[in-house]
PDB file of C-alpha atoms in Angstrom:
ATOM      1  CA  UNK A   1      14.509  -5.670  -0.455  1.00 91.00           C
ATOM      2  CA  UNK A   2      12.296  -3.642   1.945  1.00 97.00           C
ATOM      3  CA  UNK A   3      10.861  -5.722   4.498  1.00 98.00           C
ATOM      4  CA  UNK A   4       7.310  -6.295   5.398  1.00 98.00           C
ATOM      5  CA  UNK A   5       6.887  -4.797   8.422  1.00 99.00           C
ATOM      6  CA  UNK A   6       5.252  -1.845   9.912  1.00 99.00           C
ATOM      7  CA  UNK A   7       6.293   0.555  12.881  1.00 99.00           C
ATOM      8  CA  UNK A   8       4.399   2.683  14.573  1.00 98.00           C
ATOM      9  CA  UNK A   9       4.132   4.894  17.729  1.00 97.00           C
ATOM     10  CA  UNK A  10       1.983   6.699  20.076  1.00 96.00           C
ATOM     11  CA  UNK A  11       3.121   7.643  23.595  1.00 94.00           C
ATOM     12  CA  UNK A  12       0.820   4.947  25.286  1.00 94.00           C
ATOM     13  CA  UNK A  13      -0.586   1.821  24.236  1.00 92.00           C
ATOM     14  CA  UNK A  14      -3.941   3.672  24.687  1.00 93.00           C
ATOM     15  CA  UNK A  15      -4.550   4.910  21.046  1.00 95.00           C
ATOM     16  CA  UNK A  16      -7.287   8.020  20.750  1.00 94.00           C
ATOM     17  CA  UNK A  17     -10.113   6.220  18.987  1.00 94.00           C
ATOM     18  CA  UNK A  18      -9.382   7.871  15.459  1.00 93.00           C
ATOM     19  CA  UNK A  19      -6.013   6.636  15.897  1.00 96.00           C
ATOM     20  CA  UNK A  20      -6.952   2.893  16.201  1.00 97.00           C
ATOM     21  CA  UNK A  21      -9.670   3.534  12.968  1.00 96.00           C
ATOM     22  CA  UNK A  22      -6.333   4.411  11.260  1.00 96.00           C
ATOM     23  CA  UNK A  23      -4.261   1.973  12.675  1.00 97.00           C
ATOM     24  CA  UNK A  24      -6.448  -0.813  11.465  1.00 97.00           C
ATOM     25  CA  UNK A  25      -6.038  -0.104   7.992  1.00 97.00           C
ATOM     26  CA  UNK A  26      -2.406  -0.499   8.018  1.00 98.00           C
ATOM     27  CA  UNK A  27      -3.266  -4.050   9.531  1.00 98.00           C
ATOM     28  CA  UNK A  28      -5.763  -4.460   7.230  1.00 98.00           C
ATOM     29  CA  UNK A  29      -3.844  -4.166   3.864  1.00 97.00           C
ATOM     30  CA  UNK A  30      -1.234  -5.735   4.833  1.00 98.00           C
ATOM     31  CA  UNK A  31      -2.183  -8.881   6.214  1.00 98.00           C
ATOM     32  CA  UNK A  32       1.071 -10.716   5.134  1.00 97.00           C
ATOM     33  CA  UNK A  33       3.040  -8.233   6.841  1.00 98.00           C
ATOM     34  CA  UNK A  34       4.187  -8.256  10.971  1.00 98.00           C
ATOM     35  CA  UNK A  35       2.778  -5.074  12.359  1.00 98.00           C
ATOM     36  CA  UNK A  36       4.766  -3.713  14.921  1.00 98.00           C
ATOM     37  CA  UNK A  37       3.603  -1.006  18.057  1.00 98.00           C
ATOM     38  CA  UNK A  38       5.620   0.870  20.013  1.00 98.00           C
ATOM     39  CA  UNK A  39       4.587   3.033  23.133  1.00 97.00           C
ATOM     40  CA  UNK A  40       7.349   5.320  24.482  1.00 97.00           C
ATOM     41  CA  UNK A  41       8.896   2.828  27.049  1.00 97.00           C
ATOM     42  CA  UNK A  42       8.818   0.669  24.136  1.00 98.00           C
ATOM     43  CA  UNK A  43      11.241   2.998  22.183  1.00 98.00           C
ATOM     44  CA  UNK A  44      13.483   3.906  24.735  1.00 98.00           C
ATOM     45  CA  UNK A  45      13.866   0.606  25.460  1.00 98.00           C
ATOM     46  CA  UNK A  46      15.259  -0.378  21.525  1.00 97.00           C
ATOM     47  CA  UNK A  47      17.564   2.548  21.719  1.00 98.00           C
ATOM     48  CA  UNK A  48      18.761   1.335  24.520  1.00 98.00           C
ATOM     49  CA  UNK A  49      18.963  -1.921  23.332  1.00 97.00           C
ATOM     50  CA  UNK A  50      20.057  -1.252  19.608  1.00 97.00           C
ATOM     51  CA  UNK A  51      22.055   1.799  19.553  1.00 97.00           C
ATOM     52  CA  UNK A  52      23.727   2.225  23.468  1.00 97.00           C
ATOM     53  CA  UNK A  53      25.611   4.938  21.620  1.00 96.00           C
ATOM     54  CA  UNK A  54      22.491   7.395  20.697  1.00 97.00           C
ATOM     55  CA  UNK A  55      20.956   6.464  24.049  1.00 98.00           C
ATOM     56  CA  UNK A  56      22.625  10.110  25.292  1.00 97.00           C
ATOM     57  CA  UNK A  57      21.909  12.213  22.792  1.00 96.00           C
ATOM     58  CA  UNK A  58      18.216  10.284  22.730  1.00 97.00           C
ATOM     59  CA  UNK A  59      17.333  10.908  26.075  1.00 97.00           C
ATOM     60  CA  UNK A  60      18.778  14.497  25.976  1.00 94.00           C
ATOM     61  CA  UNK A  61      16.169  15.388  23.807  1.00 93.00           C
ATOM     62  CA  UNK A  62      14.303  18.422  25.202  1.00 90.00           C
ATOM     63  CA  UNK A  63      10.709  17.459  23.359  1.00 92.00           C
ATOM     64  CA  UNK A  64       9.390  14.038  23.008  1.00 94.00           C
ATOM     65  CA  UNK A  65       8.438  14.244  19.358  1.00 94.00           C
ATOM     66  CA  UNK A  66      11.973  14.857  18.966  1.00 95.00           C
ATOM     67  CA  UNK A  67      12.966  11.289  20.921  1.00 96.00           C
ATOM     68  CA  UNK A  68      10.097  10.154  17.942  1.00 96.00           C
ATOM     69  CA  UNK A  69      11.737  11.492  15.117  1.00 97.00           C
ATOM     70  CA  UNK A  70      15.304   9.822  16.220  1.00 98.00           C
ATOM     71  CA  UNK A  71      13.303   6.260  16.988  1.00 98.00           C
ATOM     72  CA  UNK A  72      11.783   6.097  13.726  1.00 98.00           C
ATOM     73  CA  UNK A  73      15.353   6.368  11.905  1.00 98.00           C
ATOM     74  CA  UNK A  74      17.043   3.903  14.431  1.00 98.00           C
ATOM     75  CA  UNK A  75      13.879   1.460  14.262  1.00 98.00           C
ATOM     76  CA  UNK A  76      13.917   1.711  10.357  1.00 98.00           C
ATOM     77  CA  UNK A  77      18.254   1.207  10.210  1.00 98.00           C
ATOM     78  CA  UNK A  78      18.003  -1.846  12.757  1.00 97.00           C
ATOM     79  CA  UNK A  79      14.871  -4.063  11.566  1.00 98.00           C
ATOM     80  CA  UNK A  80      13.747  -2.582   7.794  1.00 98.00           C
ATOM     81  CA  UNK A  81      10.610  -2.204   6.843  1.00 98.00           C
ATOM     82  CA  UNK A  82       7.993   0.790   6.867  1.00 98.00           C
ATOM     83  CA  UNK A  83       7.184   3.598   9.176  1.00 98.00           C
ATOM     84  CA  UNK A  84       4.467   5.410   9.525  1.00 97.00           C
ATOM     85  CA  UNK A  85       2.884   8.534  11.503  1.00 96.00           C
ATOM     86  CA  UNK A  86       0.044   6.948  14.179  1.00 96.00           C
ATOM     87  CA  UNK A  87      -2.258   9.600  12.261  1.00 93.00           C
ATOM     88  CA  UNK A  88      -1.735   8.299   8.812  1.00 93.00           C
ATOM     89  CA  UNK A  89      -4.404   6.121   7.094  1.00 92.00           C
ATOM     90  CA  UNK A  90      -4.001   3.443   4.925  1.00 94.00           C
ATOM     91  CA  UNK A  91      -6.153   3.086   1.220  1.00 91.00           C
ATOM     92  CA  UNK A  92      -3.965   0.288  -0.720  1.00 92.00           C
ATOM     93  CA  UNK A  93      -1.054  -1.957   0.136  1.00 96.00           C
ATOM     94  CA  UNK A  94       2.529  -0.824   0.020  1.00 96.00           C
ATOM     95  CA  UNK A  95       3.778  -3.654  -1.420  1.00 96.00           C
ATOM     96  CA  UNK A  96       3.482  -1.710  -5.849  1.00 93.00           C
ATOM     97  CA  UNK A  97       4.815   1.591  -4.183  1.00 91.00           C
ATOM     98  CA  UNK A  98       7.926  -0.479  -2.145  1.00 95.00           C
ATOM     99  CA  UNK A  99       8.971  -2.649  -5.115  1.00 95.00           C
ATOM    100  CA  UNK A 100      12.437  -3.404  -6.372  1.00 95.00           C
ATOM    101  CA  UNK A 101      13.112  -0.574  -3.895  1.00 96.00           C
ATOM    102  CA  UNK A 102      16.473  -0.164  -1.077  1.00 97.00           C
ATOM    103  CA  UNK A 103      15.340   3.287   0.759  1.00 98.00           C
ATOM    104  CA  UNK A 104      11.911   5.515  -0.284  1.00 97.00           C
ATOM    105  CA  UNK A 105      11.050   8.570   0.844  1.00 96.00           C
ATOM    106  CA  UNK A 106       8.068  10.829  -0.108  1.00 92.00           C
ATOM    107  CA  UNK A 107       7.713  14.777  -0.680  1.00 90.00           C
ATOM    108  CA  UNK A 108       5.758  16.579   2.099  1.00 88.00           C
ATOM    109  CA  UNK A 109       5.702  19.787   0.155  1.00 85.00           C
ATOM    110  CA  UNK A 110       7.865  21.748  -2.829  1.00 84.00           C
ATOM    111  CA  UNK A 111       8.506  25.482  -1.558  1.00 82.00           C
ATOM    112  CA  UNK A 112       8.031  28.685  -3.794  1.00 82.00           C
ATOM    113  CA  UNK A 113      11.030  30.818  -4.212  1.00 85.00           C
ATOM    114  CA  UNK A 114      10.177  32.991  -1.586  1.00 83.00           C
ATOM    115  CA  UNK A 115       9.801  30.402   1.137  1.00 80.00           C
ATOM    116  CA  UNK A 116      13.232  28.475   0.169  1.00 82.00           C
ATOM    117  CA  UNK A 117      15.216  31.706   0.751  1.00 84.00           C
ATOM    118  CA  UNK A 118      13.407  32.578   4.094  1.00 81.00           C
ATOM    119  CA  UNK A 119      13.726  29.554   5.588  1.00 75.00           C
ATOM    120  CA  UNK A 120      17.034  29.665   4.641  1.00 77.00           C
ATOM    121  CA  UNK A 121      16.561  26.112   2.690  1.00 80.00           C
ATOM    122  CA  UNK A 122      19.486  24.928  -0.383  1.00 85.00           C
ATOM    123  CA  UNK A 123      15.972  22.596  -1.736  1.00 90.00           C
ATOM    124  CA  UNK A 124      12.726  23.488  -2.469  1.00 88.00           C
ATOM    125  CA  UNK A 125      11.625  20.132  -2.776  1.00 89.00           C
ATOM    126  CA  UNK A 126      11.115  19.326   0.845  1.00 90.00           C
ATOM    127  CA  UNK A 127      10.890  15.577   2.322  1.00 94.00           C
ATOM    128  CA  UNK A 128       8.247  14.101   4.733  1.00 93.00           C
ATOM    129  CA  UNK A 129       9.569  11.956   7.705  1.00 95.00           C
ATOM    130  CA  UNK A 130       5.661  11.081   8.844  1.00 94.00           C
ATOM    131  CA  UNK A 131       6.109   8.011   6.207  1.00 95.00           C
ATOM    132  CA  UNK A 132       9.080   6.237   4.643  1.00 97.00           C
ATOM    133  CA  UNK A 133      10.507   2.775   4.053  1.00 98.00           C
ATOM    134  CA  UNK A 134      14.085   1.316   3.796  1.00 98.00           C
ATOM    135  CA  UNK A 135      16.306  -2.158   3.863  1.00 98.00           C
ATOM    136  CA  UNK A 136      17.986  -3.081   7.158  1.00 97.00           C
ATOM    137  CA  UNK A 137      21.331  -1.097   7.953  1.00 97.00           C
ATOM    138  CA  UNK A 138      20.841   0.970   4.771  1.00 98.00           C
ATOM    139  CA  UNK A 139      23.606   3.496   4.885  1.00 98.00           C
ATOM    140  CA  UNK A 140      21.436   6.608   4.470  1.00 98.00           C
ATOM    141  CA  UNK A 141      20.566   6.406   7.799  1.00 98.00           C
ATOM    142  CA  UNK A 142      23.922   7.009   9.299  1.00 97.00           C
ATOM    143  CA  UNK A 143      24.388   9.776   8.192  1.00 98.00           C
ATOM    144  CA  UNK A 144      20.448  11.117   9.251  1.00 97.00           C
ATOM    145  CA  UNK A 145      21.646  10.353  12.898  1.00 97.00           C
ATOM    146  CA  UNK A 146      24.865  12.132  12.059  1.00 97.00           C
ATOM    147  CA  UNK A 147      22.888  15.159  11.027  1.00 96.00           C
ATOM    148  CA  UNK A 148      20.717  14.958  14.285  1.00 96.00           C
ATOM    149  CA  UNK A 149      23.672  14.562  16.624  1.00 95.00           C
ATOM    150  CA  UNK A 150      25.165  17.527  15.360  1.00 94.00           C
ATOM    151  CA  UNK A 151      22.386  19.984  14.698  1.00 92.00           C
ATOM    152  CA  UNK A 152      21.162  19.133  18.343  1.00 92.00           C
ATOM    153  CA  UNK A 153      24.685  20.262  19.424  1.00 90.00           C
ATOM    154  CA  UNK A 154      24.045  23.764  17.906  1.00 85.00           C
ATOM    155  CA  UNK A 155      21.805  24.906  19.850  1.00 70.00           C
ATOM    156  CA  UNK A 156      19.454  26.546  19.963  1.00 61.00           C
ATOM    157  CA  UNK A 157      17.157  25.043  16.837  1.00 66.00           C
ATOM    158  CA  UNK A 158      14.191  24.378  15.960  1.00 80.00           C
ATOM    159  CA  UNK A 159      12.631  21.228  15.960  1.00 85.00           C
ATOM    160  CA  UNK A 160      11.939  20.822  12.574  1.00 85.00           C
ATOM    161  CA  UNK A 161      15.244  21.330  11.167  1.00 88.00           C
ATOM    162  CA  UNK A 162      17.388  19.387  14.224  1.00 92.00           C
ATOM    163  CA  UNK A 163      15.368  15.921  13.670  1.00 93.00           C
ATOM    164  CA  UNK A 164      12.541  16.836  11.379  1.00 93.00           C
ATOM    165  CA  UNK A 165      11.668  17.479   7.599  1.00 92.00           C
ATOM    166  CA  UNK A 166      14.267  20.046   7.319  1.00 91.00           C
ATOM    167  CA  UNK A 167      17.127  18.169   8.180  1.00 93.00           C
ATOM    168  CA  UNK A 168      15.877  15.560   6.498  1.00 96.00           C
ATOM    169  CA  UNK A 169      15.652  17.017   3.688  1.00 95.00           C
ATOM    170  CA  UNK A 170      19.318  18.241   3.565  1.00 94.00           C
ATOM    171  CA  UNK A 171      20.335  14.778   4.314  1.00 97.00           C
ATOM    172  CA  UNK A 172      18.035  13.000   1.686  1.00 97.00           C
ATOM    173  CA  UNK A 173      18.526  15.621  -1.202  1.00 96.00           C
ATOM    174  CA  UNK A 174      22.177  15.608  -0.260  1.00 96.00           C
ATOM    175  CA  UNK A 175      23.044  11.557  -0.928  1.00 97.00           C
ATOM    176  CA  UNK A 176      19.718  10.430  -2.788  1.00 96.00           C
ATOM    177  CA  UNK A 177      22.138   9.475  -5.518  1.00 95.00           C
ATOM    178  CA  UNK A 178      24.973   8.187  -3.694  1.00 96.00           C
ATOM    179  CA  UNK A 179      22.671   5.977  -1.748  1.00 96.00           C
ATOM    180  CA  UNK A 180      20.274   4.855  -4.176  1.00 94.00           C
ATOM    181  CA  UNK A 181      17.421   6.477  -2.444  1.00 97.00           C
ATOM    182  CA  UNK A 182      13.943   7.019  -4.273  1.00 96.00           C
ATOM    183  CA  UNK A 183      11.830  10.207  -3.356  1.00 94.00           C
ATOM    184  CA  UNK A 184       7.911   9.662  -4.679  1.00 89.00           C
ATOM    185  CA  UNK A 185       5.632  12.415  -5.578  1.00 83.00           C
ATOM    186  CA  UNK A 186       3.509  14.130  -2.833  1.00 74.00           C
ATOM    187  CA  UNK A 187       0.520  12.388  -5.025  1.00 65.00           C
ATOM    188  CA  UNK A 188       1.115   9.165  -2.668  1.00 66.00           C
ATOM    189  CA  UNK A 189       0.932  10.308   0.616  1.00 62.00           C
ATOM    190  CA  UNK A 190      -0.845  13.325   0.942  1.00 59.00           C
ATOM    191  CA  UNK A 191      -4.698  14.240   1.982  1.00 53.00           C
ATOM    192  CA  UNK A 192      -7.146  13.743  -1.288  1.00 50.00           C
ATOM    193  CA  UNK A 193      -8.526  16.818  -2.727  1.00 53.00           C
ATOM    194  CA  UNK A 194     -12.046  17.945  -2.435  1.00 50.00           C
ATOM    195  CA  UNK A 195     -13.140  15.809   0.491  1.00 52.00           C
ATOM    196  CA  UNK A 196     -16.773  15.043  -0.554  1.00 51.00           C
ATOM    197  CA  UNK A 197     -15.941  13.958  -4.012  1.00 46.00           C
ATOM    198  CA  UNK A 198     -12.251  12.949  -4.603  1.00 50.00           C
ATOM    199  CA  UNK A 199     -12.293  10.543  -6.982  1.00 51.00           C
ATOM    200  CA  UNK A 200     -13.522  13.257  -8.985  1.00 49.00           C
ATOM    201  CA  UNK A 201      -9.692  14.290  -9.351  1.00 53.00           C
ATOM    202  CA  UNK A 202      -7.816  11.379 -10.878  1.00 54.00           C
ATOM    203  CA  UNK A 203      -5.026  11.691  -9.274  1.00 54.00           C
ATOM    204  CA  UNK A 204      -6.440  10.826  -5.669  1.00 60.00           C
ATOM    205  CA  UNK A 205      -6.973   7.233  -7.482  1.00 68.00           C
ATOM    206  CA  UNK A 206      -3.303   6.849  -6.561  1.00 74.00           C
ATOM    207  CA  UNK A 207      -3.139   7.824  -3.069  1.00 83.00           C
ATOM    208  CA  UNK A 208      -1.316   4.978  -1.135  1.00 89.00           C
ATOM    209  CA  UNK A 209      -2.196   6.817   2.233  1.00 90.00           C
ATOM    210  CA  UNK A 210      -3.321   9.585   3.589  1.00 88.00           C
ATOM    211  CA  UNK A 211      -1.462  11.951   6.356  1.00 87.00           C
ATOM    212  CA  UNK A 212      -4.576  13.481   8.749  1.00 85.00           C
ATOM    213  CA  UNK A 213      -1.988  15.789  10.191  1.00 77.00           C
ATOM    214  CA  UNK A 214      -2.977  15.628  13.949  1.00 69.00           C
ATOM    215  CA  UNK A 215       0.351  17.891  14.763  1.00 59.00           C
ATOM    216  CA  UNK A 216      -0.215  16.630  17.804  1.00 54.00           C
ATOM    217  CA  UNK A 217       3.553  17.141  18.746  1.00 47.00           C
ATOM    218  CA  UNK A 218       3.341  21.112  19.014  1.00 53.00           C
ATOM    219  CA  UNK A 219       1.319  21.565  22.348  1.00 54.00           C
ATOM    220  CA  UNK A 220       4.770  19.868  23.335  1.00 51.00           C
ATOM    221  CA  UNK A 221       6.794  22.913  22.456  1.00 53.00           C
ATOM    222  CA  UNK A 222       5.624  25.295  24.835  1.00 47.00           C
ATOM    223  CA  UNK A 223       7.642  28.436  23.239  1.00 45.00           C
ATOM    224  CA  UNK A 224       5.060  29.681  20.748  1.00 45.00           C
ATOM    225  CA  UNK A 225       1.959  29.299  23.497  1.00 47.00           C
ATOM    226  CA  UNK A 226       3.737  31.088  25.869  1.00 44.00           C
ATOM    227  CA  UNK A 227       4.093  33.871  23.552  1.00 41.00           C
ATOM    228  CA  UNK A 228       0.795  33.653  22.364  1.00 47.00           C
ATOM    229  CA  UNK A 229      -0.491  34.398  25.944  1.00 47.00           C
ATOM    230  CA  UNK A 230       1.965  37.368  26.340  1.00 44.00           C
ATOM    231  CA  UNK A 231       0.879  38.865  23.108  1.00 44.00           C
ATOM    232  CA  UNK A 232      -3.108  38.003  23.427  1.00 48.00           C
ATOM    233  CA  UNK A 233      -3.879  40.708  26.336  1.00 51.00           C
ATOM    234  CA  UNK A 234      -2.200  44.028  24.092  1.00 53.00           C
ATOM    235  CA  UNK A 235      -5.078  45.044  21.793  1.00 56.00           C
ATOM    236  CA  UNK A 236      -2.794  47.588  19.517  1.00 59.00           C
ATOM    237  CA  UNK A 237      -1.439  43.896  18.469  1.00 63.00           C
ATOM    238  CA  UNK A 238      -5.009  43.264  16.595  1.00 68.00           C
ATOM    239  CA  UNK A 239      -4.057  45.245  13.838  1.00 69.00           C
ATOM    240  CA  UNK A 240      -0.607  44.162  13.054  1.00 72.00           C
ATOM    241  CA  UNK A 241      -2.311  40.646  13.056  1.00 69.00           C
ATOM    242  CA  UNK A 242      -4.842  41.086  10.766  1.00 70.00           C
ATOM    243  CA  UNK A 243      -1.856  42.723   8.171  1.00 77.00           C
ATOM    244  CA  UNK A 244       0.145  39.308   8.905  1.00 72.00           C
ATOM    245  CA  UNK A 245      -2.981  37.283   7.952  1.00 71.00           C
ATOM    246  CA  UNK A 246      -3.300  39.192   4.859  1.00 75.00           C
ATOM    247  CA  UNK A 247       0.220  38.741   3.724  1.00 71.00           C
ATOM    248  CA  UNK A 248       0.316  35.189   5.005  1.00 68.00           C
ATOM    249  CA  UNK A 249      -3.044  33.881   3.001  1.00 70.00           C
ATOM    250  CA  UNK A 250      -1.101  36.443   0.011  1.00 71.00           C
ATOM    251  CA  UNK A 251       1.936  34.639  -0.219  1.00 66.00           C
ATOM    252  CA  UNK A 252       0.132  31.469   0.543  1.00 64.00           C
ATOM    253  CA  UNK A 253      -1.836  31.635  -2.612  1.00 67.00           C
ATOM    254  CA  UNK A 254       0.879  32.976  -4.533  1.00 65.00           C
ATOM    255  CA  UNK A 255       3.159  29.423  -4.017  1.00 64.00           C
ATOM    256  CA  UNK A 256       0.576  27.978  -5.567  1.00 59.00           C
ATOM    257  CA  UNK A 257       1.963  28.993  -9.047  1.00 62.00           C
ATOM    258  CA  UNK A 258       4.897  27.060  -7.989  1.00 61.00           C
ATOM    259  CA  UNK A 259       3.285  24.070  -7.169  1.00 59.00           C
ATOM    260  CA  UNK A 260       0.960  23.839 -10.509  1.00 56.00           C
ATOM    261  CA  UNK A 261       4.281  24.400 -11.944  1.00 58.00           C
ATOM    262  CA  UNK A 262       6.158  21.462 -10.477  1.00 60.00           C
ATOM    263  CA  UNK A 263       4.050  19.091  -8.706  1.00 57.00           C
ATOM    264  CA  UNK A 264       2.429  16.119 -10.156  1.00 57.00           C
ATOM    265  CA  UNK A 265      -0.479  16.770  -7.731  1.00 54.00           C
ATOM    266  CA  UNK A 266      -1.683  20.187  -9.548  1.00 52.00           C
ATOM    267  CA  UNK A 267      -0.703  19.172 -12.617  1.00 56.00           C
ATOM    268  CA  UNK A 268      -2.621  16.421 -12.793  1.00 55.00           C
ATOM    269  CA  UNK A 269      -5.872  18.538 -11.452  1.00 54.00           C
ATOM    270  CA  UNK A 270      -5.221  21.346 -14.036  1.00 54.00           C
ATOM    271  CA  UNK A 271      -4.861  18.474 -17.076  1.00 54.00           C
ATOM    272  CA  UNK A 272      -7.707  17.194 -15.880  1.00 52.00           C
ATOM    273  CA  UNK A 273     -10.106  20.145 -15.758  1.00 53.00           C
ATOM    274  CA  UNK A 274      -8.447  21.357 -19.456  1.00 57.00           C
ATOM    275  CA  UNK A 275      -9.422  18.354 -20.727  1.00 56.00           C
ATOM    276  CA  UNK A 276     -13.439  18.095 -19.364  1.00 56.00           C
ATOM    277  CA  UNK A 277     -13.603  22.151 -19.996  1.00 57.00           C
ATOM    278  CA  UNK A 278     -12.561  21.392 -24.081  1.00 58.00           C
ATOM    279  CA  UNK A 279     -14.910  18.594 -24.165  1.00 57.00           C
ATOM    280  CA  UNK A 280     -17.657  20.964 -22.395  1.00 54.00           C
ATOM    281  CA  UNK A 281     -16.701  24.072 -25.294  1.00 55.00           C
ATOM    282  CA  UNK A 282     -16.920  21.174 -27.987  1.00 56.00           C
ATOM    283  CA  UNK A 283     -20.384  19.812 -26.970  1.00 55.00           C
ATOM    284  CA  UNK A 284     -21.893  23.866 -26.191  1.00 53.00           C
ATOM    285  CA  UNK A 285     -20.448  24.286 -30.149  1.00 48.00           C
ATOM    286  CA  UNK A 286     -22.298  21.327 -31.301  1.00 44.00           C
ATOM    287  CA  UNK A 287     -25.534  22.342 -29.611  1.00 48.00           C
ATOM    288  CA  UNK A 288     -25.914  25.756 -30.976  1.00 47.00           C
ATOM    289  CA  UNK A 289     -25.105  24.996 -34.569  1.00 45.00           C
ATOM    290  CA  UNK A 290     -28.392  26.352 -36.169  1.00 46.00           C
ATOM    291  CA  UNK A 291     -30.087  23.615 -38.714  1.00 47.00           C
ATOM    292  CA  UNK A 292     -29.278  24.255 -42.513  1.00 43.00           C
ATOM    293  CA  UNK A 293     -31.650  23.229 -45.218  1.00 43.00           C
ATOM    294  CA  UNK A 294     -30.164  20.706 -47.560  1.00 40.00           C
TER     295      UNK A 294
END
């Protein structure tokens, strides 16, 4: 059994107004539930406390949100319950999505072809670490900190697939059935569609939360600004930029086809405009059917 309680972090206890409107909802749908905040000192502290033996490899981190992505494993192994992203909002209570559950997960995206065999990935189905829940000491979680210890040893990586999504996903997909663990649908925890209207799309009705997707972690890896800068001042560079855009927003739109094929999400959208565009035909139909004298 998963229990109630809720983790979350920020760096200081002084939460960016948006982050306290989101923060509030957690504590507001959950009113049964111990709500539980944790400000960097706070984490180190609980390593320290918890797990003496990550306490190394924690604070030889070289980026903080990599220190977060290790915390929110340990805290989840050591005390249970749920963890969520500081930027996440809240619409419904866990408790339906959590039931007669050990160890949930969610899907943060499902890759085309193409993008699994750059990125160099064995699933396409890839796994979110911005929201999951889990029993106290629940095994998959040793090996998660396994993966970390030794993907931060092969250096150098990059920070999503030392302590992020894609090594998550490797572990995850890797034991889900050994461990018992349950992966939902991206329909749960990802950003409505069609902002102004979207309960218009029926499958927003079952949106447990919704991930804002600050990303305020990357001005925290310096790397790609610093080569931004170098690159900004050569104008010949415009060109070759423009082409990368192009191909980019190309092979963006051409995943899509994978995701209508496989995700719920699209599915459910496509099923749902079939169905009002038939009715829409059928009524047209009805309305020009010319009068016939009896």
């Amino acid at each position: 059994m998963i229990p109630k309680i809720i983790h979350q972090t920020w760096k200081s206890s002084h939460l960016p107004e948006k982050f306290q409107a989101y923060q509030k909802t957690w504590i507001m749908y959950h009113p049964q539930w111990e709500y539980r905040f944790y400000d960097d000192a706070a984490c180190r502290a609980l390593v320290q406390l918890e797990f003496p033996d990550w306490l190394a490899l924690y604070d030889s981190c070289p980026y903080p949100v990599q220190r977060a992505d290790i915390f929110r494993y340990l805290v989840i192994a050591s005390n249970g319950g749920i963890y969520a992203d500081i930027d996440m909002e809240c619409y419904k209570n866990m408790e339906p999505l959590l039931a007669g559950k050990e160890c949930v997960f969610g899907v943060e995206t499902i890759l085309s072809p193409r993008q699994t065999r750059l990125l160099n990935h064995q699933y396409a189905e890839r796994i979110a670490n911005c929201i999951f829940a889990a029993q106290k000491n629940h095994p998959v979680f040793n090996r998660i900190m396994n993966e970390v210890s030794q993907r931060l040893a092969e250096k150098p990586a990059g920070i999503l697939e030392t302590t992020g999504p894609g090594m998550l996903t490797d572990v995850v997909q890797k034991y889900r059935k050994q461990y018992d663990v349950h992966i939902l649908p991206q329909i749960n925890w990802l950003p409505p569609i069609s902002a102004d209207y979207p309960n218009c799309f029926p499958f927003n009705l079952r949106m447990y939360a919704k991930h804002h997707f600050a990303g305020t972690w990357k001005n925290e890896n310096m790397e790609a600004p610093r080569l931004r800068r170098r690159l900004s001042g050569n104008r010949p560079l415009t060109l070759l930029k423009n082409i990368a855009k192009f191909f980019y927003l190309f092979f963006n739109i051409r995943g899509l086809y994978y995701k209508i094929l496989s995700s719920p999400v699209w599915k459910g959208n496509l099923y749902f405009r079939r169905k009002n565009t038939s009715q829409k035909k059928g009524n047209d139909a009805v309305e020009r059917m010319p009068d016939h004298p009896i």
